[in-house]
Coordinates of C-alpha atoms (C1' of nucleotides) in Angstrom, one line a residue:
Chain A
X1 CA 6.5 108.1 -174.4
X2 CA 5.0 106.7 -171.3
X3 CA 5.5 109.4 -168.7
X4 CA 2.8 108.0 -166.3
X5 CA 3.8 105.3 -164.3
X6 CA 1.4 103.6 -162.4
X7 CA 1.9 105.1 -158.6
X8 CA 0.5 101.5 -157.5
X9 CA 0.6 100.8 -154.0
X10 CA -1.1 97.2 -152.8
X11 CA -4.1 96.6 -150.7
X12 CA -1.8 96.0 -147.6
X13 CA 0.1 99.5 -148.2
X14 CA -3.1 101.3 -148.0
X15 CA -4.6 99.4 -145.2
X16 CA -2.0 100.0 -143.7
X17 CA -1.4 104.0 -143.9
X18 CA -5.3 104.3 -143.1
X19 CA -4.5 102.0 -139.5
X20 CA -1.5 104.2 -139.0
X21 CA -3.7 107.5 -139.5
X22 CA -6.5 106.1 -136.7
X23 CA -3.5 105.1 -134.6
X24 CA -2.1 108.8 -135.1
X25 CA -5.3 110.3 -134.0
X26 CA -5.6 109.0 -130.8
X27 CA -8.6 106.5 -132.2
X28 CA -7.5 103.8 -129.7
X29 CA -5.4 104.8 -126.5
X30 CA -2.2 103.2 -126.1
X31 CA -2.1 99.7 -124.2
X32 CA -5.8 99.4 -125.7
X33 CA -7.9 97.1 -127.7
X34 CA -8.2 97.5 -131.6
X35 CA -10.9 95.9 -133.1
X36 CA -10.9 92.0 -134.5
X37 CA -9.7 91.4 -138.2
X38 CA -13.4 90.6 -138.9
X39 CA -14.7 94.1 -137.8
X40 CA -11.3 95.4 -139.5
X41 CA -12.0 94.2 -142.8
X42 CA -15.7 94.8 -142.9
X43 CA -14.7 98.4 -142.5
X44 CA -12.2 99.2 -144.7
X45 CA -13.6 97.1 -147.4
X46 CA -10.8 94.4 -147.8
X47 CA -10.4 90.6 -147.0
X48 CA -9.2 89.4 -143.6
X49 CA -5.7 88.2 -145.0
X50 CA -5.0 91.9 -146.1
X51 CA -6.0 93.1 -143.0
X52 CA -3.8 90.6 -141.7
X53 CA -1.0 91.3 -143.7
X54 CA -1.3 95.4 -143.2
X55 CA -1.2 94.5 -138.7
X56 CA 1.6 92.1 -139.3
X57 CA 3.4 94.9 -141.2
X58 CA 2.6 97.2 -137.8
X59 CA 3.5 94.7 -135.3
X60 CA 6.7 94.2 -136.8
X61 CA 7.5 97.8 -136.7
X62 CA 6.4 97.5 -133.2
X63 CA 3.2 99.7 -133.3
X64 CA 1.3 97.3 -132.5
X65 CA 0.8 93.9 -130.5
X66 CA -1.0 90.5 -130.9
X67 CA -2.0 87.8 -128.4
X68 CA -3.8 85.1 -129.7
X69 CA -7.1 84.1 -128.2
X70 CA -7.2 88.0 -126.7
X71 CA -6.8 90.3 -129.7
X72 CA -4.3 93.0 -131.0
X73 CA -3.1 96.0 -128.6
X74 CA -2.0 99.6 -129.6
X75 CA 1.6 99.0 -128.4
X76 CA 2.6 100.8 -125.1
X77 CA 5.8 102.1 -123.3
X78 CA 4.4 101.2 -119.9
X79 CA 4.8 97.6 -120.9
X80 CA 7.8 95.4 -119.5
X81 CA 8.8 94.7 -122.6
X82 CA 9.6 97.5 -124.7
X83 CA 11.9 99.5 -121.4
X84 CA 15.1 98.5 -123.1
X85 CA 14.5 99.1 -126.7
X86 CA 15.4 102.5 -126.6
X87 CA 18.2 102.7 -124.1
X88 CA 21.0 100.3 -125.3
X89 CA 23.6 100.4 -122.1
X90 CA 23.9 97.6 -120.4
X91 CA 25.8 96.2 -118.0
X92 CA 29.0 94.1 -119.0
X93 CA 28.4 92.0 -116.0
X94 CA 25.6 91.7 -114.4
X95 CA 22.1 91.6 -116.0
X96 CA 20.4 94.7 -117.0
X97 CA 17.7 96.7 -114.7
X98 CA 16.2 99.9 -114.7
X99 CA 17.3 103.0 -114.0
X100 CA 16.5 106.1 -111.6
X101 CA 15.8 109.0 -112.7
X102 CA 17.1 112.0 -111.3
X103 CA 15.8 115.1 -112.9
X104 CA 18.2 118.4 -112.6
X105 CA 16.1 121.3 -114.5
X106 CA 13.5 121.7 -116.9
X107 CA 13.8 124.9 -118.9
X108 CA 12.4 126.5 -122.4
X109 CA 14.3 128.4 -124.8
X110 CA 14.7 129.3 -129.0
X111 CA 15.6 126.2 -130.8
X112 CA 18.1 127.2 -132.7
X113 CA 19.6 126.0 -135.9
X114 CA 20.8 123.0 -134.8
X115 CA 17.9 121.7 -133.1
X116 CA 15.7 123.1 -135.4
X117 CA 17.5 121.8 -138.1
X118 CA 16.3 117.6 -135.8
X119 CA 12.9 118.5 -135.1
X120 CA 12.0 120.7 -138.0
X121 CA 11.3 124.0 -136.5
X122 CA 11.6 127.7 -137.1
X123 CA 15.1 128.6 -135.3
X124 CA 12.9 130.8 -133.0
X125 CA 10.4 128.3 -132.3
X126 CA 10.1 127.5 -128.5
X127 CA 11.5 124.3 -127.0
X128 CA 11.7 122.3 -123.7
X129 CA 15.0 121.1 -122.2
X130 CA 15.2 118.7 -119.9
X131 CA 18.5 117.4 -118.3
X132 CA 18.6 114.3 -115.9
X133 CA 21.3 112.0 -114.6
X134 CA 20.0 107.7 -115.0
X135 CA 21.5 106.4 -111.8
X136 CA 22.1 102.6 -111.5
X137 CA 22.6 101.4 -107.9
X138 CA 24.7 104.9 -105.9
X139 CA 26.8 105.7 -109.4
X140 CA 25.2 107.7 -112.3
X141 CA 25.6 106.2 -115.7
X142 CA 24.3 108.3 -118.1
X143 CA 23.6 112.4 -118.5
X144 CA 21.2 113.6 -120.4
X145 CA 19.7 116.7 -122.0
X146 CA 16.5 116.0 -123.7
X147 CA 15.1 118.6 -126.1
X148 CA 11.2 118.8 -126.8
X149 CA 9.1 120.9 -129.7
X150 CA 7.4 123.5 -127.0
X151 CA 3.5 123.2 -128.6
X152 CA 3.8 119.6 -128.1
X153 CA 4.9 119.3 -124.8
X154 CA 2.8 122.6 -123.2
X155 CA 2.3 121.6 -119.5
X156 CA 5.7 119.7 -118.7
X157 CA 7.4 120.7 -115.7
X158 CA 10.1 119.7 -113.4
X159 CA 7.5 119.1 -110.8
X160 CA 5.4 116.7 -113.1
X161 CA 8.6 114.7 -114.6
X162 CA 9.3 114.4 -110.7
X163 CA 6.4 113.2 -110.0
X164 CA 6.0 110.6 -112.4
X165 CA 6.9 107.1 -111.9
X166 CA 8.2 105.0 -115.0
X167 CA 9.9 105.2 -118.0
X168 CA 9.7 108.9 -119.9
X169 CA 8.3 107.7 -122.9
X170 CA 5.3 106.5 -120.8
X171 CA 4.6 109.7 -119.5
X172 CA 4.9 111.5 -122.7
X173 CA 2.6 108.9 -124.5
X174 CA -0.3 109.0 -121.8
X175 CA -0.4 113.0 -120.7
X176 CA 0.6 114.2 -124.0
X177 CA -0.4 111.7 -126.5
X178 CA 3.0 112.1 -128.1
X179 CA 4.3 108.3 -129.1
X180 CA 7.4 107.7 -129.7
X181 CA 8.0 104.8 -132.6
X182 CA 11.5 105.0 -133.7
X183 CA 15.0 106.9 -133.9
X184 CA 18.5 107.0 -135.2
X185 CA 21.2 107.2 -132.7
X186 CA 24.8 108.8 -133.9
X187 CA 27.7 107.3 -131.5
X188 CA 31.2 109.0 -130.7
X189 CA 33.6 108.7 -128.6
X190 CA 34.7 111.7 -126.5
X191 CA 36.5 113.3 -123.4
X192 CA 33.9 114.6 -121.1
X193 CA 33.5 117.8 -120.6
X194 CA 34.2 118.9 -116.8
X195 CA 31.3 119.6 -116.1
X196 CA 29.8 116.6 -117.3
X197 CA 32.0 114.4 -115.6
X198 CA 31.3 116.4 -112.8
X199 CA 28.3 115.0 -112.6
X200 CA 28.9 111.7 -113.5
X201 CA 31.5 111.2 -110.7
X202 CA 34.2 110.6 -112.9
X203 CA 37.9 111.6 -113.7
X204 CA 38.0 115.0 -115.5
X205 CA 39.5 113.9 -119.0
X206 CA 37.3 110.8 -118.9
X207 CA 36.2 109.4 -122.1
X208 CA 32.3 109.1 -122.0
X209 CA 30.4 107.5 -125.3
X210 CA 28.1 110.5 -126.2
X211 CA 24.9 109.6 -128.1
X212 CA 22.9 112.0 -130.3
X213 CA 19.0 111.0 -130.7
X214 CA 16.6 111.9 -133.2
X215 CA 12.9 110.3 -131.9
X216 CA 10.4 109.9 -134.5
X217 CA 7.1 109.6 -133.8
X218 CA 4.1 108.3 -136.2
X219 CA 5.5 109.1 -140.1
X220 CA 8.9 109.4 -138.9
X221 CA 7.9 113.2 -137.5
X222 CA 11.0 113.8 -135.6
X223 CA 9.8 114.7 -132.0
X224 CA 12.9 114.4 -129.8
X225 CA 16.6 115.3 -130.2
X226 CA 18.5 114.0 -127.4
X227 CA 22.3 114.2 -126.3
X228 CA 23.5 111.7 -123.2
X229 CA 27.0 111.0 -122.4
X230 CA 27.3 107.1 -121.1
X231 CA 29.6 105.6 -118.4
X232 CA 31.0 103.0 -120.3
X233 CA 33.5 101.7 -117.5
X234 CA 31.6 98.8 -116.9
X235 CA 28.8 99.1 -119.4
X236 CA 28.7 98.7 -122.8
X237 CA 26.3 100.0 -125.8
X238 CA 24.3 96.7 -127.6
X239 CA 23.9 96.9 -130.9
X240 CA 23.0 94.2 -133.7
X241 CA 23.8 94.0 -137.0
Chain B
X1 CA 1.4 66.5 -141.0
X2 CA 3.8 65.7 -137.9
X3 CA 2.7 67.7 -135.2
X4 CA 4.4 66.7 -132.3
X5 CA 2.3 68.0 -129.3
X6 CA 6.0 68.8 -126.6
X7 CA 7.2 70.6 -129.9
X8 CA 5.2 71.9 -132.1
X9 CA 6.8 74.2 -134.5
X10 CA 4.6 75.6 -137.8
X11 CA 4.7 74.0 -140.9
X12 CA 6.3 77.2 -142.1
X13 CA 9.1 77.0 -139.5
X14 CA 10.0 73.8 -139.9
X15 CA 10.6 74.9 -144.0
X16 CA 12.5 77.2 -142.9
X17 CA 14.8 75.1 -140.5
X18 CA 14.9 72.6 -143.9
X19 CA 15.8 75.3 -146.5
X20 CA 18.1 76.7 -144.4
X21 CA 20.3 73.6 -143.1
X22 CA 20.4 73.7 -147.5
X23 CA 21.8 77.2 -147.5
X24 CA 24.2 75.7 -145.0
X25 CA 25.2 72.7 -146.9
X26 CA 26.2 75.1 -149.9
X27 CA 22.8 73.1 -151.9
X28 CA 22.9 76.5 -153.7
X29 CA 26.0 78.8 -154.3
X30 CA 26.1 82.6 -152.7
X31 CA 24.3 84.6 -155.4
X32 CA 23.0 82.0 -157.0
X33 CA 19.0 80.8 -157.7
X34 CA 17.6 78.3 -155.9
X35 CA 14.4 76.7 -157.1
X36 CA 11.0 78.4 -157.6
X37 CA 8.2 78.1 -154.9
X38 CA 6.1 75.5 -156.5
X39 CA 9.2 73.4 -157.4
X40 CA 10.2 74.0 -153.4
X41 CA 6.5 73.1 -152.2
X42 CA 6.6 69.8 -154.6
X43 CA 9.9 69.3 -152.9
X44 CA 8.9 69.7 -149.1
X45 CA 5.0 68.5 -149.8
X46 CA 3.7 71.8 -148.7
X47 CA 1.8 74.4 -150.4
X48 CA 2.9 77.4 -152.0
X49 CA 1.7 79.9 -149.8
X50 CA 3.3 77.9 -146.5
X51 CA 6.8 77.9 -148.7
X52 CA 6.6 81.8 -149.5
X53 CA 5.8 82.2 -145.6
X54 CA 8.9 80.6 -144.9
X55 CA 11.2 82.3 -147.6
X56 CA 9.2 85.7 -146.5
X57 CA 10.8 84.7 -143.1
X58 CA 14.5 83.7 -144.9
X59 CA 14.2 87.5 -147.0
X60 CA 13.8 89.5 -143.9
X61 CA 16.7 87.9 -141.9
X62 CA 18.6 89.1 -145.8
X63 CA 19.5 85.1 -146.5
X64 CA 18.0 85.2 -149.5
X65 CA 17.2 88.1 -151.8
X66 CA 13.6 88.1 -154.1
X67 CA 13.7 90.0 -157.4
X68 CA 10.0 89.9 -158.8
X69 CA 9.5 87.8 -162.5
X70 CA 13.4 86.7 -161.9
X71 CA 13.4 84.5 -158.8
X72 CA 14.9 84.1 -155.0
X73 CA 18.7 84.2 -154.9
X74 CA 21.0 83.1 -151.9
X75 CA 22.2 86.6 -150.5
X76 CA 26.0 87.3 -151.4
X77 CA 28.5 89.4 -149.5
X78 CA 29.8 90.6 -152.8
X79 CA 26.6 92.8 -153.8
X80 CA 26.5 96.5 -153.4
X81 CA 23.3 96.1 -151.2
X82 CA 25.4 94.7 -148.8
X83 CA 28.1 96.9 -148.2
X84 CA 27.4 99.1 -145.1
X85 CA 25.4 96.2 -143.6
X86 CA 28.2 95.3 -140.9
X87 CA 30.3 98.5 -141.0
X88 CA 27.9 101.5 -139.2
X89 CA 30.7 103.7 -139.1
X90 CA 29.7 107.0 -141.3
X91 CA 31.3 110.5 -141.8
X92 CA 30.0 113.0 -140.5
X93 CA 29.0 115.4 -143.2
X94 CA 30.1 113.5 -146.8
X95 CA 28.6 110.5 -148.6
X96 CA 29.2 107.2 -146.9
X97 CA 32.3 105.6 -149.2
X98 CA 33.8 102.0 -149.6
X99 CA 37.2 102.3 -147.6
X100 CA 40.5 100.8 -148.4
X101 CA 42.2 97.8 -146.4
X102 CA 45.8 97.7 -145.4
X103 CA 46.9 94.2 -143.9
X104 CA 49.4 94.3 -141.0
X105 CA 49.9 90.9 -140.2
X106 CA 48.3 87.4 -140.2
X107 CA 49.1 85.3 -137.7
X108 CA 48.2 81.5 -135.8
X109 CA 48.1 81.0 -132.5
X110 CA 46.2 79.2 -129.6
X111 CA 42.5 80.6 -128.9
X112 CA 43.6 81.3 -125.4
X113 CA 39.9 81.9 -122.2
X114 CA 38.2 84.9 -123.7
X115 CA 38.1 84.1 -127.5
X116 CA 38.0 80.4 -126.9
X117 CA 34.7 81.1 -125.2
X118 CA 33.3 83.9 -127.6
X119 CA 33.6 81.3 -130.4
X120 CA 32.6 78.4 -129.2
X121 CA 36.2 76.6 -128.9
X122 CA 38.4 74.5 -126.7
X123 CA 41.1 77.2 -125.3
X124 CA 44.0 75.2 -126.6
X125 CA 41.9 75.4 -130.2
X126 CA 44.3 77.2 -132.9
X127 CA 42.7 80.3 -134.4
X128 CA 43.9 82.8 -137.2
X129 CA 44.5 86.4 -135.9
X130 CA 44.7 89.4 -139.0
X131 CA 45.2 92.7 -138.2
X132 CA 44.6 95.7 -140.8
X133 CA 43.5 99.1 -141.3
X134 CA 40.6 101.3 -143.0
X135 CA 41.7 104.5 -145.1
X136 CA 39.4 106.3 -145.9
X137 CA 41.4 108.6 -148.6
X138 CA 44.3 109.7 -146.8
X139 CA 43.7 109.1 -143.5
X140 CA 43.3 105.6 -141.1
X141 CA 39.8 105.8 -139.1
X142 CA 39.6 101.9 -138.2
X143 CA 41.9 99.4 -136.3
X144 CA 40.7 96.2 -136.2
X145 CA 41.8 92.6 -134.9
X146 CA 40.1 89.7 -136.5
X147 CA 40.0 86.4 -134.8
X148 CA 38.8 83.4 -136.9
X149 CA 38.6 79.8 -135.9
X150 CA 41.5 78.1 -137.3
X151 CA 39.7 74.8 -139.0
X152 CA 37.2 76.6 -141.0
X153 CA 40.2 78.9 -142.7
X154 CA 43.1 76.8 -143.5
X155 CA 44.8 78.5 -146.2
X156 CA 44.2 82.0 -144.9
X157 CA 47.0 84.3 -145.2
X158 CA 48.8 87.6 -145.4
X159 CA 49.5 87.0 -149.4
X160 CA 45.9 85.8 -150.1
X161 CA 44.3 88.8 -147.7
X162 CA 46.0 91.6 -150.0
X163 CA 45.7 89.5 -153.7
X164 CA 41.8 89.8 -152.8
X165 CA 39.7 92.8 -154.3
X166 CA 36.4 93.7 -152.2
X167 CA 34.5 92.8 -148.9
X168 CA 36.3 90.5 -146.9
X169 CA 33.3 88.5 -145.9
X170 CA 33.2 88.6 -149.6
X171 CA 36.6 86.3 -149.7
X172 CA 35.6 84.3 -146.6
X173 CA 32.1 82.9 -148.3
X174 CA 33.8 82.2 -151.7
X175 CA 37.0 81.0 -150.8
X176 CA 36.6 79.3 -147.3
X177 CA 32.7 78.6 -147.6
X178 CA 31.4 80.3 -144.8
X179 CA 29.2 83.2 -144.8
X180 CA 28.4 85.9 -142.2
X181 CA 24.8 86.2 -141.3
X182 CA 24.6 88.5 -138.5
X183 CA 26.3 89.3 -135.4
X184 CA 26.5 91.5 -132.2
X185 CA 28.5 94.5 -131.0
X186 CA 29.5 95.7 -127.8
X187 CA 30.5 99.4 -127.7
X188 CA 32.7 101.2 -125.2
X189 CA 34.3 104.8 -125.2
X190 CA 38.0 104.6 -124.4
X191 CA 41.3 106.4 -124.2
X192 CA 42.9 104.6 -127.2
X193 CA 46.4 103.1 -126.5
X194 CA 49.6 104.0 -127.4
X195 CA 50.1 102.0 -130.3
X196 CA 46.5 101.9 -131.6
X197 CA 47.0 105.6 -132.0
X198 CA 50.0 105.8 -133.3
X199 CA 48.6 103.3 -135.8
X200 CA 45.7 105.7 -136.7
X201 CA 47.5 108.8 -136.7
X202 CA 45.6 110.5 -133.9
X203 CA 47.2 111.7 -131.0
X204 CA 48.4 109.7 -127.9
X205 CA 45.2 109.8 -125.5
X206 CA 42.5 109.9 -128.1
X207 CA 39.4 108.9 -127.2
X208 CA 38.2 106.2 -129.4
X209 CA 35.4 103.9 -130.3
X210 CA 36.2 100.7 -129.1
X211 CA 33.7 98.0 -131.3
X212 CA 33.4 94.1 -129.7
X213 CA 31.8 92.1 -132.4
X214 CA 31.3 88.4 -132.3
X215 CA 29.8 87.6 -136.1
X216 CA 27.6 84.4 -136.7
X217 CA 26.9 82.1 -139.4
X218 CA 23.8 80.0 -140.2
X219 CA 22.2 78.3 -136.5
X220 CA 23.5 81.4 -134.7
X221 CA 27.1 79.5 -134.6
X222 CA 29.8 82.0 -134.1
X223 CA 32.5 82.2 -136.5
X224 CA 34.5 85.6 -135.9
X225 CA 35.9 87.8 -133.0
X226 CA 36.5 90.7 -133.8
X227 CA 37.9 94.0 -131.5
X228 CA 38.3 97.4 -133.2
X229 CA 39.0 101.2 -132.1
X230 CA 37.1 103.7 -134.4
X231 CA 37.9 107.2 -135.0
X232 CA 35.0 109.5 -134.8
X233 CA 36.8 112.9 -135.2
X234 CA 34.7 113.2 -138.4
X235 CA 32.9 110.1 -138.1
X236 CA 30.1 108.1 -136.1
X237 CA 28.6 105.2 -135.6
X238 CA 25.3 105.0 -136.8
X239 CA 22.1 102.5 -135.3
X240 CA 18.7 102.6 -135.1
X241 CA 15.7 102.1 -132.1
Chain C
dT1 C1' 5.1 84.0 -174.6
dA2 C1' 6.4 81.5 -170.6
dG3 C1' 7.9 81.6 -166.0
dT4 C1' 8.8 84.0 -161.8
dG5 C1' 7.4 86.4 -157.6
dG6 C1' 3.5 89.7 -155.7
dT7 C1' -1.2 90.4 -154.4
dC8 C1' -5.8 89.2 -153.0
dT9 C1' -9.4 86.3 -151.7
dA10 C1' -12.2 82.6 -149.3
dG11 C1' -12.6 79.0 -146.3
dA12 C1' -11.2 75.5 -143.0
dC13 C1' -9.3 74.2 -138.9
dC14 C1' -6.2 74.9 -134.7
dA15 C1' -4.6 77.1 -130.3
dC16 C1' -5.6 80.2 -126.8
dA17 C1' -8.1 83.2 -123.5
dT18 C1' -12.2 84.4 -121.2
dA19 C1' -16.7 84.0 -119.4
Chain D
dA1 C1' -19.2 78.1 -125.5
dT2 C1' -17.6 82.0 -127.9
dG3 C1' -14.4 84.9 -130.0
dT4 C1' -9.8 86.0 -130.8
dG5 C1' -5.5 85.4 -133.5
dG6 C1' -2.4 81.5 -135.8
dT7 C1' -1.8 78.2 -139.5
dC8 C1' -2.6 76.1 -143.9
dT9 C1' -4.5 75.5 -148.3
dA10 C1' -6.2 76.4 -153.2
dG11 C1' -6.9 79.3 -156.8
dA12 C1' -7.2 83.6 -159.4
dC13 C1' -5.1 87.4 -161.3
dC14 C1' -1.3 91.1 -161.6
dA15 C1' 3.5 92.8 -162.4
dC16 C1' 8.0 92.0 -163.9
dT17 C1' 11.8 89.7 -166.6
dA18 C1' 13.8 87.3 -170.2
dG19 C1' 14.0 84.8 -174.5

DNA sequence: TAGTGGTCTAGACCACATA
DNA sequence: ATGTGGTCTAGACCACTAG
C-alpha cells in the first residue's frame, strides 16, 4: 500500500551537498577563506548549529579546515599537513620525509578498457600518463605511472611537472582546479618486473608491494588511476584499522 | 564546572573519558544497552546535548552502536557489521566471504625484545603464541601468528580455539573480557619462506603479503601481536585515503 | 502509547586571533 | 575591541521501535 517513502534527507544533509556544490565550482579557491557560520546561515536559510553541523561533517572528510578565532579554510594540498595522507610508505626506521620527484615521461594515449573501466571513460577517450621514480635520499623508493582523464588535465607537460615544486596533488589543485578528496588503494604483493626493478636499483626477481589507486575527487568522481611499485626493504605501508 | 586552566579538556571529553573507563570496566556487557541519554546526563550532571556529543564521539570510533527509537548498544565483535573490519584482505573478482580457521598449534612461552616491547611487557613476561590458517573454500590465503599477553588469557588453548564457532575477537571479548578496538598494520612485500609457503600451498619463492599488526583495547593499550603472510594471487588488500 | 534516538533552533558564554 | 570558531544548555518536534 504505501509505495512512497519519504526520500527525507535532514537540514545538515542538504546544507551540506549545496557547500560541497560551491566548493566544486571553484566558489572559494583552495587554502582560502569561506565565509563565517553567521553569513552561512543567513544564506542558505538555516540556523548556525546546522550550518555547524553540515562544516563539521566536511572537515571530517577533510574538505575543509577550522581555526578558531580565524575562520574555516577550503582545505589544501600545499599545506604541511595533509603531504602524508595519501602516500602511506614510511620508513621502518627513521622518521618519515618527503620525497623527490623524478619525472621520466609524460605521454597521451586511448584509455582503454581497463582504465576506462577506473575513470569512467569511453575506451577511446584520451588520457595522460605520467611515470616518475619518488627518490628518498640517493635510492628510489617507489615507481610510478600515473594516468589522467585528457580534458581535465589539457596543458600538462613534462616540462611543467618539472618545473613545479611540491607535492603533485598541489599542482593539479591550483593550475587545473582538479581536487583530489579521496581514494581506495588495492595492495599485492609481487615480483618486479625487470624493468621495473631496473629502475628501482634492485635485484631482478625482487618482490616490490604494487599499489593500484583510484582518486576521487568532489562526489567520489574518480579522476586518477595510479599503479606504483614500493621498495619495501626498509619501508613499510601504514595502515589503520 | 571543573575547569582546570593547565588542562582543560571539554565537558564532552571528559564524558567520554568517564563512559568509556565504564566500557572498560565491563559496567555494560558487549552488545548489550547501556542507559538512555537523559538517564546518562542525570548520571554525569550534564545536559543532554553535551552526553550525545560525547556518545557521537564513542559511535564514530564504532564503541558503541545507536539504532534510532531502540537505544545505544556497546559494539560487539560477534555482529555481521563487524566482520571485515580488521581483515582488508578481499578477492579479487567474487563477493567478499567469511573464511574458515584451521588451528596449528597454541603454545606459551617467554615475550622475548621485540614483542615484549610491541605489547607493553617485561621481556621475561609469558605470552600465548597460536598459529592457524584462513581457507577460503579449498585453498589457504592467510598465515598468521598471534601473540597474546599471557595474564589477560589464562585458559586459552588449542581445544577451546577449535570448540569456538565465529570471529575470534568474538571468543576473546566473551570469554577472556577483552575487546579489540583498533589497531595498526605495517605492510611489507616479501619472498615468503619456505615453510610459510608450503603451509599455504603456493610455491617456494612466492611473493607474499607480509601484515605487522599490533591490536589495541580501550586507552590505546595494546593487547595483540600479530605477523601474517597473505596471498594475493586472487586477492588484495584493500584501504582507503 | 511510551520511550528512544535524530533533528533543529536560539541564546549565552568561552577561547583564540587579529587589528 | 571585534569577529571568529568552540562549548554548553534548554526545549521543541520528528522518526523509529516495541509493547
Amino acid at each position: 500500500m504505501n509505495m512512497e517513502k519519504t526520500v527525507f534527507q535532514p537540514l545538515y544533509r542538504q546544507t551540506e551537498v549545496l557547500l560541497t556544490q560551491a566548493l566544486k565550482a571553484g566558489e572559494w579557491p583552495p587554502g582560502g577563506l569561506i565565509p563565517s557560520e553567521q553569513e552561512l546561515a543567513l544564506r542558505f536559510g538555516v540556523s548556525q548549529g546546522t550550518i555547524r553541523k553540515a562544516i563539521e561533517s566536511l572537515r571530517a572528510d577533510k574538505l575543509l579546515v577550522r581555526r578558531q578565532g580565524r575562520g574555516t579554510y577550503v582545505a589544501s594540498h600545499r599545506e604541511e599537513a595533509a603531504q602524508f595522507r595519501f602516500l602511506k610508505l614510511r620508513p621502518d626506521e627513521r622518521p618519515p620525509h618527503a620525497l623527490r620527484s623524478e619525472f621520466l615521461d609524460c605521454t597521451r594515449l586511448k584509455a582503454g578498457q581497463d582504465l576506462a573501466r577506473a575513470l569512467d571513460l569511453q575506451a577511446s577517450a584520451v588520457i595522460v600518463r605520467v611515470r616518475r621514480l619518488l627518490w628518498e635520499r640517493e635510492q628510489p623508493v617507489v615507481y610510478e605511472e600515473i594516468n589522467l582523464p585528457g580534458h581535465r588535465f589539457k596543458g600538462l607537460s613534462a616540462e611543467r611537472l618539472s618545473a613545479y615544486q611540491g607535492p603533485l596533488y598541489g599542482l593539479f589543485e591550483s593550475e587545473f582546479g582538479v581536487r583530489m578528496v579521496g581514494g581506495e588503494e588495492k595492495l599485492k604483493a609481487v615480483i618486479g618486473p625487470p624493468e621495473i626493478c631496473q629502475a628501482l636499483r634492485v635485484p631482478a626477481g625482487s618482490p616490490l608491494l604494487y599499489v593500484d589507486r583510484v582518486t576521487v575527487s568532489y562526489d567520489q568522481a574518480p579522476v586518477e588511476a595510479r599503479r606504483a611499485h614500493y621498495v619495501t626493504r626498509e619501508h613499510h605501508y601504514a595502515a589503520r584499522l
